[in-house]
Coordinates of C-alpha atoms in Angstrom, one line a residue:
Chain F
X1345 CA -46.0 -21.5 -23.6
X1346 CA -42.5 -20.3 -22.9
X1347 CA -39.2 -22.1 -22.7
X1348 CA -41.3 -25.2 -23.6
X1349 CA -43.3 -24.8 -20.4
X1350 CA -47.1 -24.5 -20.5
X1351 CA -48.8 -22.2 -18.0
X1352 CA -52.0 -23.2 -16.2
X1353 CA -54.5 -20.3 -16.0
X1354 CA -57.3 -22.3 -14.4
X1355 CA -56.7 -20.5 -11.1
X1356 CA -54.3 -17.8 -9.8
X1357 CA -52.5 -20.3 -7.7
X1358 CA -52.1 -22.8 -10.5
X1359 CA -50.9 -20.0 -12.7
X1360 CA -48.2 -18.9 -10.2
X1361 CA -47.1 -22.5 -9.7
X1362 CA -46.9 -23.1 -13.5
X1363 CA -44.9 -20.0 -14.4
X1364 CA -42.4 -20.5 -11.5
X1365 CA -40.1 -22.8 -13.6
X1366 CA -40.3 -20.2 -16.5
X1367 CA -39.2 -17.5 -14.2
X1368 CA -36.4 -19.6 -12.9
X1369 CA -35.0 -19.8 -16.4
X1370 CA -34.9 -16.0 -16.3
X1371 CA -33.4 -16.1 -12.8
X1372 CA -30.5 -18.1 -14.1
X1373 CA -29.8 -15.6 -16.8
X1374 CA -30.1 -12.8 -14.2
X1375 CA -27.6 -14.5 -12.0
X1376 CA -25.2 -15.2 -14.9
X1377 CA -25.4 -11.6 -16.0
X1378 CA -24.7 -10.5 -12.5
X1379 CA -21.7 -12.7 -12.0
X1380 CA -20.2 -11.9 -15.4
X1381 CA -20.8 -8.2 -15.0
X1382 CA -19.4 -8.1 -11.5
X1383 CA -16.4 -10.0 -12.6
X1384 CA -15.7 -7.5 -15.3
X1385 CA -16.3 -4.7 -12.9
X1386 CA -13.8 -6.2 -10.4
X1387 CA -11.0 -6.6 -12.9
X1388 CA -11.5 -3.5 -14.9
X1389 CA -12.1 -1.4 -11.8
X1390 CA -8.8 -2.6 -10.4
X1391 CA -7.0 -1.7 -13.7
X1392 CA -8.7 1.7 -13.7
X1393 CA -7.7 2.3 -10.0
X1394 CA -4.1 1.3 -10.7
X1395 CA -4.0 3.6 -13.7
X1396 CA -5.5 6.5 -11.7
X1397 CA -2.8 6.3 -9.0
X1398 CA 0.0 6.0 -11.6
X1399 CA 2.8 8.3 -11.1
X1400 CA 2.6 10.0 -14.6
X1401 CA -0.2 12.3 -15.7
X1402 CA -0.3 10.8 -19.2
X1403 CA -1.6 7.6 -17.7
X1404 CA -3.6 9.1 -15.0
X1405 CA -5.7 11.5 -17.0
X1406 CA -7.2 9.2 -19.5
X1407 CA -8.2 6.8 -16.8
X1408 CA -9.8 9.5 -14.8
X1409 CA -11.6 10.9 -17.9
X1410 CA -12.9 7.5 -18.8
X1411 CA -14.2 6.9 -15.2
X1412 CA -15.9 10.2 -15.2
X1413 CA -17.5 9.6 -18.6
X1414 CA -18.7 6.2 -17.6
X1415 CA -20.1 7.5 -14.4
X1416 CA -21.9 10.5 -15.9
X1417 CA -23.8 8.7 -18.6
X1418 CA -26.8 6.4 -18.1
X1419 CA -26.2 2.7 -18.3
X1420 CA -28.9 2.5 -21.0
X1421 CA -27.0 4.7 -23.4
X1422 CA -23.8 2.7 -22.9
X1423 CA -25.9 -0.4 -23.5
X1424 CA -27.4 1.0 -26.8
X1425 CA -24.0 2.0 -27.9
X1426 CA -22.5 -1.5 -27.4
X1427 CA -25.7 -3.2 -28.9
X1428 CA -26.6 -0.9 -31.8
X1429 CA -23.5 1.2 -32.6
X1430 CA -20.7 -1.3 -32.3
X1431 CA -22.2 -3.6 -35.1
X1432 CA -22.0 -0.5 -37.5
X1433 CA -18.3 -0.9 -37.0
X1434 CA -18.4 -4.6 -37.6
X1435 CA -18.3 -5.6 -34.0
X1436 CA -21.3 -7.8 -33.1
X1437 CA -21.4 -9.4 -29.7
X1438 CA -24.2 -11.7 -28.5
X1439 CA -26.9 -9.8 -26.5
X1440 CA -26.0 -11.5 -23.3
X1441 CA -22.4 -10.6 -23.6
X1442 CA -23.2 -7.0 -24.6
X1443 CA -25.3 -6.7 -21.5
X1444 CA -22.9 -8.2 -19.1
X1445 CA -20.1 -6.0 -20.6
X1446 CA -22.2 -2.8 -20.2
X1447 CA -22.9 -3.6 -16.7
X1448 CA -19.3 -4.4 -16.0
X1449 CA -18.0 -1.3 -17.6
X1450 CA -20.6 0.9 -15.9
X1451 CA -19.7 -0.6 -12.5
X1452 CA -16.0 -0.6 -13.0
X1453 CA -16.2 3.2 -12.6
X1454 CA -17.6 2.6 -9.1
X1455 CA -15.5 -0.2 -8.1
X1456 CA -12.3 1.7 -9.2
X1457 CA -13.3 4.4 -6.7
X1458 CA -13.8 1.8 -4.0
X1459 CA -10.4 0.3 -4.9
X1460 CA -8.8 3.7 -4.9
X1461 CA -10.2 4.6 -1.5
X1462 CA -9.0 1.1 -0.1
X1463 CA -5.6 1.5 -1.6
X1464 CA -5.2 5.0 -0.1
X1465 CA -6.2 3.8 3.2
X1466 CA -3.2 1.5 3.5
X1467 CA -0.8 3.3 5.6
X1468 CA 1.9 5.3 3.8
X1469 CA 4.6 3.6 5.9
X1470 CA 3.8 0.3 4.1
X1471 CA 4.8 1.7 0.8
X1472 CA 7.9 3.3 2.4
X1473 CA 8.9 0.0 4.1
X1474 CA 8.5 -1.9 0.7
X1475 CA 10.6 0.8 -1.0
X1476 CA 13.3 0.6 1.7
X1477 CA 13.5 -3.1 1.1
X1478 CA 13.7 -2.5 -2.6
X1479 CA 10.6 -4.5 -3.5
X1480 CA 9.7 -3.8 -7.1
X1481 CA 6.6 -1.5 -7.5
X1482 CA 4.5 -4.3 -9.1
X1483 CA 5.3 -6.7 -6.3
X1484 CA 4.6 -4.0 -3.7
X1485 CA 1.1 -3.5 -5.2
X1486 CA 0.2 -7.1 -5.5
X1487 CA 1.7 -8.5 -2.4
X1488 CA 1.9 -5.5 0.2
X1489 CA -0.8 -3.0 -0.7
X1490 CA -3.5 -5.0 -2.3
X1491 CA -3.9 -7.7 0.4
X1492 CA -4.2 -5.0 3.0
X1493 CA -6.8 -3.0 1.0
X1494 CA -9.1 -5.8 -0.1
X1495 CA -10.5 -6.9 3.3
X1496 CA -11.5 -3.2 3.9
X1497 CA -13.3 -2.9 0.6
X1498 CA -15.3 -6.1 0.6
X1499 CA -18.5 -4.6 2.1
X1500 CA -18.5 -1.8 -0.5
X1501 CA -17.8 -4.2 -3.4
X1502 CA -20.6 -6.4 -2.1
X1503 CA -23.0 -3.5 -2.1
X1504 CA -22.2 -3.1 -5.8
X1505 CA -22.8 -6.7 -6.5
X1506 CA -26.3 -6.3 -5.2
X1507 CA -26.7 -3.1 -7.3
X1508 CA -25.6 -4.9 -10.4
X1509 CA -28.2 -7.7 -9.8
X1510 CA -30.8 -5.0 -9.5
X1511 CA -29.7 -3.4 -12.8
X1512 CA -29.9 -6.5 -14.8
X1513 CA -33.5 -6.0 -15.9
X1514 CA -32.2 -3.1 -18.0
X1515 CA -30.7 -5.7 -20.3
X1516 CA -34.2 -6.8 -21.3
X1517 CA -34.3 -3.9 -23.8
X1518 CA -31.5 -5.5 -25.8
X1519 CA -33.4 -8.8 -25.9
X1520 CA -31.7 -10.5 -23.0
X1521 CA -34.3 -12.9 -21.5
X1522 CA -33.5 -12.2 -17.8
X1523 CA -36.1 -12.6 -15.2
X1524 CA -38.0 -9.3 -15.5
X1525 CA -38.1 -9.6 -19.3
X1526 CA -39.5 -13.1 -19.0
X1527 CA -42.1 -12.0 -16.5
X1528 CA -43.2 -9.2 -18.9
X1529 CA -43.5 -11.6 -21.8
X1530 CA -45.7 -13.9 -19.7
X1531 CA -47.9 -10.9 -18.8
X1532 CA -48.0 -9.9 -22.5
X1533 CA -49.1 -13.3 -23.5
X1534 CA -51.6 -14.1 -20.8
X1535 CA -52.8 -10.6 -19.9
X1536 CA -52.0 -11.2 -16.3
X1537 CA -49.1 -9.1 -15.1
X1538 CA -49.7 -9.0 -11.3
X1539 CA -48.6 -12.5 -10.5
X1540 CA -45.4 -12.8 -12.6
X1541 CA -44.2 -9.2 -11.7
X1542 CA -44.9 -9.8 -8.0
X1543 CA -43.0 -13.1 -8.2
X1544 CA -40.1 -11.4 -9.7
X1545 CA -40.1 -8.8 -7.0
X1546 CA -40.3 -11.5 -4.3
X1547 CA -37.5 -13.5 -6.0
X1548 CA -35.4 -10.3 -6.2
X1549 CA -35.9 -9.8 -2.5
X1550 CA -34.8 -13.2 -1.7
X1551 CA -31.7 -12.9 -3.8
X1552 CA -30.7 -9.6 -2.5
X1553 CA -31.2 -10.8 1.1
X1554 CA -29.1 -13.8 0.5
X1555 CA -26.4 -11.7 -1.2
X1556 CA -26.4 -9.3 1.6
X1557 CA -25.9 -12.1 4.1
X1558 CA -23.2 -13.6 1.9
X1559 CA -21.3 -10.4 1.9
X1560 CA -21.7 -9.9 5.7
X1561 CA -20.5 -13.5 6.2
X1562 CA -17.4 -12.9 4.1
X1563 CA -16.7 -9.6 5.9
X1564 CA -16.8 -11.2 9.3
X1565 CA -15.0 -14.5 8.3
X1566 CA -12.3 -13.4 6.0
X1567 CA -9.1 -13.7 7.8
X1568 CA -8.0 -10.2 8.8
X1569 CA -4.7 -11.1 10.2
X1570 CA -4.0 -8.1 12.2
X1571 CA -5.3 -5.6 9.8
X1572 CA -6.9 -2.7 11.6
X1573 CA -10.2 -2.1 9.9
X1574 CA -11.7 1.2 10.6
Chain G
X13 CA 42.0 8.2 7.4
X14 CA 39.0 9.7 5.7
X15 CA 36.8 7.1 4.0
X16 CA 33.3 8.5 3.9
X17 CA 30.6 6.1 3.0
X18 CA 27.9 8.9 3.1
X19 CA 28.5 12.4 2.0
X20 CA 26.1 15.3 1.7
X21 CA 27.4 18.0 -0.4
X22 CA 25.4 21.3 0.0
X23 CA 22.2 19.4 0.2
X24 CA 19.0 21.4 0.1
X25 CA 15.6 20.1 0.9
X26 CA 12.5 22.1 0.9
X27 CA 8.9 21.3 1.7
X28 CA 7.1 24.1 -0.1
X29 CA 8.6 27.3 1.3
X30 CA 10.0 25.6 4.3
X31 CA 13.7 24.9 4.1
X32 CA 14.4 21.6 5.9
X33 CA 18.0 21.2 4.9
X34 CA 19.9 24.3 4.2
X35 CA 23.0 23.5 2.1
X36 CA 23.8 20.7 4.4
X37 CA 27.4 19.3 4.5
X38 CA 27.6 16.1 6.3
X39 CA 29.9 13.0 6.2
X40 CA 29.8 9.6 7.8
X41 CA 32.8 7.3 7.8
X42 CA 32.8 3.6 6.9
X43 CA 31.8 1.7 10.1
X44 CA 31.0 4.8 12.0
X45 CA 28.2 5.0 14.4
X46 CA 26.7 8.5 14.3
X47 CA 23.7 9.9 16.2
X48 CA 21.8 12.9 15.0
X49 CA 20.1 14.9 17.8
X50 CA 18.3 18.2 17.7
X51 CA 14.9 19.8 18.1
X52 CA 12.0 18.6 16.1
X53 CA 11.8 20.1 12.6
X54 CA 15.6 20.4 12.5
X55 CA 15.8 18.0 9.6
X56 CA 17.2 14.9 11.5
X57 CA 14.8 12.4 10.0
X58 CA 14.9 14.0 6.6
X59 CA 18.6 13.1 6.3
X60 CA 17.7 9.4 6.8
X61 CA 14.7 9.6 4.5
X62 CA 16.8 11.2 1.7
X63 CA 19.3 8.3 2.1
X64 CA 16.7 5.6 2.0
X65 CA 15.4 7.4 -1.2
X66 CA 12.0 8.2 0.4
X67 CA 12.5 11.9 -0.1
X68 CA 14.0 13.6 -3.1
X69 CA 16.5 16.4 -2.7
X70 CA 16.1 19.9 -4.2
X71 CA 19.8 20.8 -4.5
X72 CA 23.4 19.5 -3.8
X73 CA 24.6 16.0 -4.2
X74 CA 24.4 13.0 -1.8
X75 CA 27.0 10.3 -2.2
X76 CA 26.8 6.8 -0.9
X77 CA 30.0 4.9 -1.3
X78 CA 31.6 6.5 -4.3
X79 CA 28.4 7.0 -6.2
X80 CA 26.0 9.8 -6.1
X81 CA 22.7 8.6 -4.8
X82 CA 20.1 10.9 -6.4
X83 CA 22.2 11.4 -9.5
X84 CA 24.1 9.4 -12.0
X85 CA 27.0 10.2 -14.2
X86 CA 26.2 10.7 -17.9
X87 CA 29.0 12.0 -20.1
X88 CA 30.9 13.6 -17.2
X89 CA 27.7 15.3 -16.0
X90 CA 25.4 14.6 -13.1
X91 CA 21.9 14.0 -14.2
X92 CA 18.9 12.9 -12.0
X93 CA 19.1 9.2 -11.1
X94 CA 16.9 6.7 -12.9
X95 CA 14.7 4.3 -10.9
X96 CA 17.2 1.6 -11.9
X97 CA 20.1 3.5 -10.3
X98 CA 18.1 4.2 -7.2
X99 CA 17.3 0.4 -7.0
X100 CA 20.9 -0.4 -7.2
X101 CA 21.9 2.0 -4.6
X102 CA 19.1 1.3 -2.3
X103 CA 20.4 -2.3 -1.6
X104 CA 23.3 -0.8 0.4
X105 CA 20.9 0.8 3.0
X106 CA 18.5 -0.6 5.6
X107 CA 16.0 1.4 7.5
X108 CA 14.2 0.9 10.8
X109 CA 11.1 3.1 11.1
X110 CA 9.6 4.9 14.1
X111 CA 6.2 3.1 13.4
X112 CA 7.9 -0.2 12.7
X113 CA 6.0 -0.5 9.4
X114 CA 5.9 -4.4 9.5
X115 CA 3.7 -5.9 6.9
X116 CA 0.6 -6.8 9.0
X117 CA -0.8 -9.6 6.7
X118 CA 2.5 -11.5 6.8
X119 CA 4.0 -13.7 9.5
X120 CA 7.2 -12.5 11.2
X121 CA 9.1 -15.0 9.2
X122 CA 7.6 -13.9 5.9
X123 CA 8.3 -10.2 6.8
X124 CA 12.0 -11.3 7.0
X125 CA 12.1 -13.4 3.8
X126 CA 9.9 -11.6 1.3
X127 CA 12.5 -9.0 0.2
X128 CA 15.6 -11.3 0.3
X129 CA 13.7 -13.8 -2.0
X130 CA 12.2 -11.2 -4.3
X131 CA 14.9 -8.7 -4.5
X132 CA 18.2 -10.5 -3.8
X133 CA 17.0 -13.7 -5.4
X134 CA 18.0 -15.8 -2.4
X135 CA 16.5 -19.3 -2.3
X136 CA 13.6 -19.9 0.1
X137 CA 15.6 -22.3 2.3
X138 CA 18.5 -19.8 2.6
X139 CA 16.2 -16.8 3.3
X140 CA 14.4 -18.9 6.0
X141 CA 17.7 -19.9 7.5
X142 CA 19.0 -16.3 7.5
X143 CA 15.8 -15.1 9.0
X144 CA 16.0 -17.6 11.9
X145 CA 19.5 -16.6 12.6
X146 CA 18.4 -12.9 12.7
X147 CA 15.4 -13.8 14.8
X148 CA 17.8 -15.5 17.2
X149 CA 20.0 -12.5 17.4
X150 CA 17.0 -10.3 18.3
X151 CA 15.7 -13.0 20.7
X152 CA 12.4 -13.8 18.9
X153 CA 12.9 -17.3 17.4
X154 CA 9.7 -18.5 19.0
X155 CA 7.6 -15.7 17.4
X156 CA 8.5 -16.6 13.7
X157 CA 5.0 -17.9 12.9
X158 CA 3.1 -15.1 14.5
X159 CA 1.7 -12.1 13.0
X160 CA 2.9 -8.6 13.9
X161 CA -0.3 -7.7 15.8
X162 CA 0.3 -10.5 18.1
X163 CA 3.6 -9.0 19.3
X164 CA 4.3 -6.2 21.7
X165 CA 5.6 -3.0 20.3
X166 CA 9.2 -3.8 21.4
X167 CA 9.0 -7.2 19.8
X168 CA 7.7 -5.6 16.6
X169 CA 10.5 -3.2 16.4
X170 CA 13.0 -5.9 16.9
X171 CA 11.5 -7.7 14.0
X172 CA 11.8 -4.4 12.1
X173 CA 15.5 -4.4 12.8
X174 CA 15.8 -8.0 11.8
X175 CA 13.9 -7.4 8.6
X176 CA 16.2 -4.6 7.5
X177 CA 19.3 -6.6 8.4
X178 CA 18.0 -9.5 6.3
X179 CA 18.9 -7.5 3.2
X180 CA 22.5 -7.3 4.4
X181 CA 22.9 -3.6 4.2
X182 CA 26.2 -1.8 4.7
X183 CA 24.4 1.2 6.3
X184 CA 21.6 0.9 8.9
X185 CA 19.4 3.9 9.4
X186 CA 17.4 4.2 12.6
X187 CA 14.6 6.7 12.5
X188 CA 13.6 7.3 16.1
X189 CA 13.3 3.6 16.6
X190 CA 12.0 3.8 20.2
X191 CA 9.8 6.9 20.1
X192 CA 6.6 5.0 19.5
X193 CA 7.3 2.5 22.3
X194 CA 6.0 2.3 25.9
X195 CA 8.8 3.3 28.2
X196 CA 9.2 -0.3 29.6
X197 CA 9.8 -1.7 26.1
X198 CA 12.5 0.8 25.0
X199 CA 15.3 -1.2 26.7
X200 CA 14.9 -4.4 24.7
X201 CA 15.2 -2.5 21.4
X202 CA 18.1 -0.4 22.5
X203 CA 19.9 -3.6 23.5
X204 CA 19.5 -5.0 20.1
X205 CA 20.8 -1.9 18.5
X206 CA 23.7 -1.9 21.0
X207 CA 24.7 -5.4 19.8
X208 CA 24.7 -4.1 16.3
X209 CA 26.9 -1.2 17.2
X210 CA 29.6 -3.7 18.1
X211 CA 29.7 -4.9 14.5
X212 CA 32.8 -3.2 13.2
X213 CA 31.8 -3.0 9.5
X214 CA 28.3 -1.8 9.9
X215 CA 27.8 1.9 9.4
X216 CA 25.0 3.3 11.6
X217 CA 23.1 6.5 11.5
X218 CA 20.7 7.0 14.3
X219 CA 18.1 9.6 15.1
X220 CA 17.0 9.4 18.7
X221 CA 15.8 11.2 21.8
X222 CA 17.5 8.6 24.0
X223 CA 20.5 10.7 25.0
X224 CA 22.1 8.3 27.4
X225 CA 22.0 5.6 24.9
X226 CA 23.3 7.8 22.1
X227 CA 26.2 8.7 24.4
X228 CA 27.0 5.0 24.9
X229 CA 26.9 3.7 21.3
X230 CA 27.9 6.7 19.2
X231 CA 31.4 7.5 17.8
X232 CA 30.1 10.9 17.0
X233 CA 27.0 13.1 17.9
X234 CA 25.7 15.7 15.4
X235 CA 23.5 18.4 16.8
X236 CA 21.2 19.7 14.1
X237 CA 19.4 23.0 14.1
X238 CA 17.5 24.6 11.3
X239 CA 18.7 22.2 8.7
X240 CA 22.3 22.5 9.4
X241 CA 24.8 20.9 11.7
X242 CA 25.2 23.4 14.5
X243 CA 27.8 21.3 16.4
X244 CA 29.3 17.9 16.3
X245 CA 31.8 15.9 18.2
X246 CA 32.4 12.9 20.3
X247 CA 29.8 12.1 22.9
X248 CA 32.1 13.4 25.6
X249 CA 32.5 16.7 23.9
X250 CA 28.8 17.3 23.1
X251 CA 27.4 16.1 26.4
X252 CA 30.0 17.3 28.9
X253 CA 31.2 20.5 27.2
X254 CA 28.9 21.7 24.3
X255 CA 30.2 24.9 22.9
X256 CA 27.3 26.3 21.2
X257 CA 24.5 28.0 23.1
X258 CA 21.8 26.2 21.1
X259 CA 23.3 22.8 21.9
X260 CA 23.6 23.7 25.6
X261 CA 20.0 24.9 25.7
X262 CA 18.7 21.8 23.8
X263 CA 20.7 19.4 26.0
X264 CA 19.5 21.1 29.1
X265 CA 15.9 20.9 28.0
X266 CA 16.0 17.1 27.2
X267 CA 18.2 15.9 30.0
X268 CA 16.7 17.9 32.8
X269 CA 13.2 18.4 31.7
X270 CA 12.0 19.3 35.2
X271 CA 14.1 22.4 35.6

């Protein structure tokens, strides 16, 4: 029994049907972790990208160093740090939040590069025109540069959304009951791993296919309003 | 009467080892219409870009009005200008770019109202009214709701001119405004600039290869060569009787390219 749901081991088919709702519990956690992690990656990545293109070196360098550090260390180490080391300093976060944060921070390093490339792809003349019109740098960034950069980078960001989703199982090592962790526990308790793990694989396939279609839909249906997308 | 609104005092501009402006002395009087001509790489556009604060200078002082542009006074000494000073100075100038540089994600109207609302603090209604007046002046009132890519190059550049004017600059800078246009669209843009040239108060500084047009609208022509003014004078003087050999050769090359 798991999440108050009994499994039926009378036949393989019955077993699969009975554990499906249990896996859905895990699926919800997986999706939540994906969404929260992606949201953190989107915001933090944008902040990092803005810092990395700052005019002063004192701002630029720490941001670059941080990005490099995040990118060059495994997600699992960052996760362990947040989960085991932070409490030593009196900061204890719930397991789910720790996991989502680790995912978000890890992927912010990647999204920041996506943003940076997108921002650099906006024609230089746009910044010059904004400057000639005396628009403030902040306003130029949010209202001139960013709106032109975002449609170009949606496919790349979408790919990272799928990647995050596929990295969520790592969170099971810090006791987050996401889908794969749930499947493993079912296997531990019933001795049958083949069916739950196969079902997780199939569910992942379905989710990533849906996500990919979603990203493609966004990419083709987002108003481009005259932006030349190369 | 000498009342310079723009003054370059021994201005030096380098890109790496390449000297673009070589201790340039240059003045433009209030309300004057000046055209800069010369071979590519002679520093023509750089003069405009320095004035629009898009390029820094490496030496000398630029004055706009009675204030230094890239410097400010601190205890009787000229120190490099703060961003705040640049912001203040920039409001006096408007620029029209070769590549138009309209904001592609904004409608024509929004292109014209964004900066007046954000920078000058004009109300939305007022900015909109002013924008429509300007669009009328450039003959594009029916295009206000469109996006730049829906317009022809000539129409886009007319919007570019209107956008710069929306900030009510005292000085208009035109950086090869027709060079990116198909030949049949050049005329409509030049007509708009010609209308502006009739405005008595507006100071205009124009870089162009349209020699006949320059001759019609300019009070003065400056021939630039190697980062300096090689020769300057009224259109008559420059086009009918250039003194310098370099000027003669240049004009011959651009006016009779088939010879």
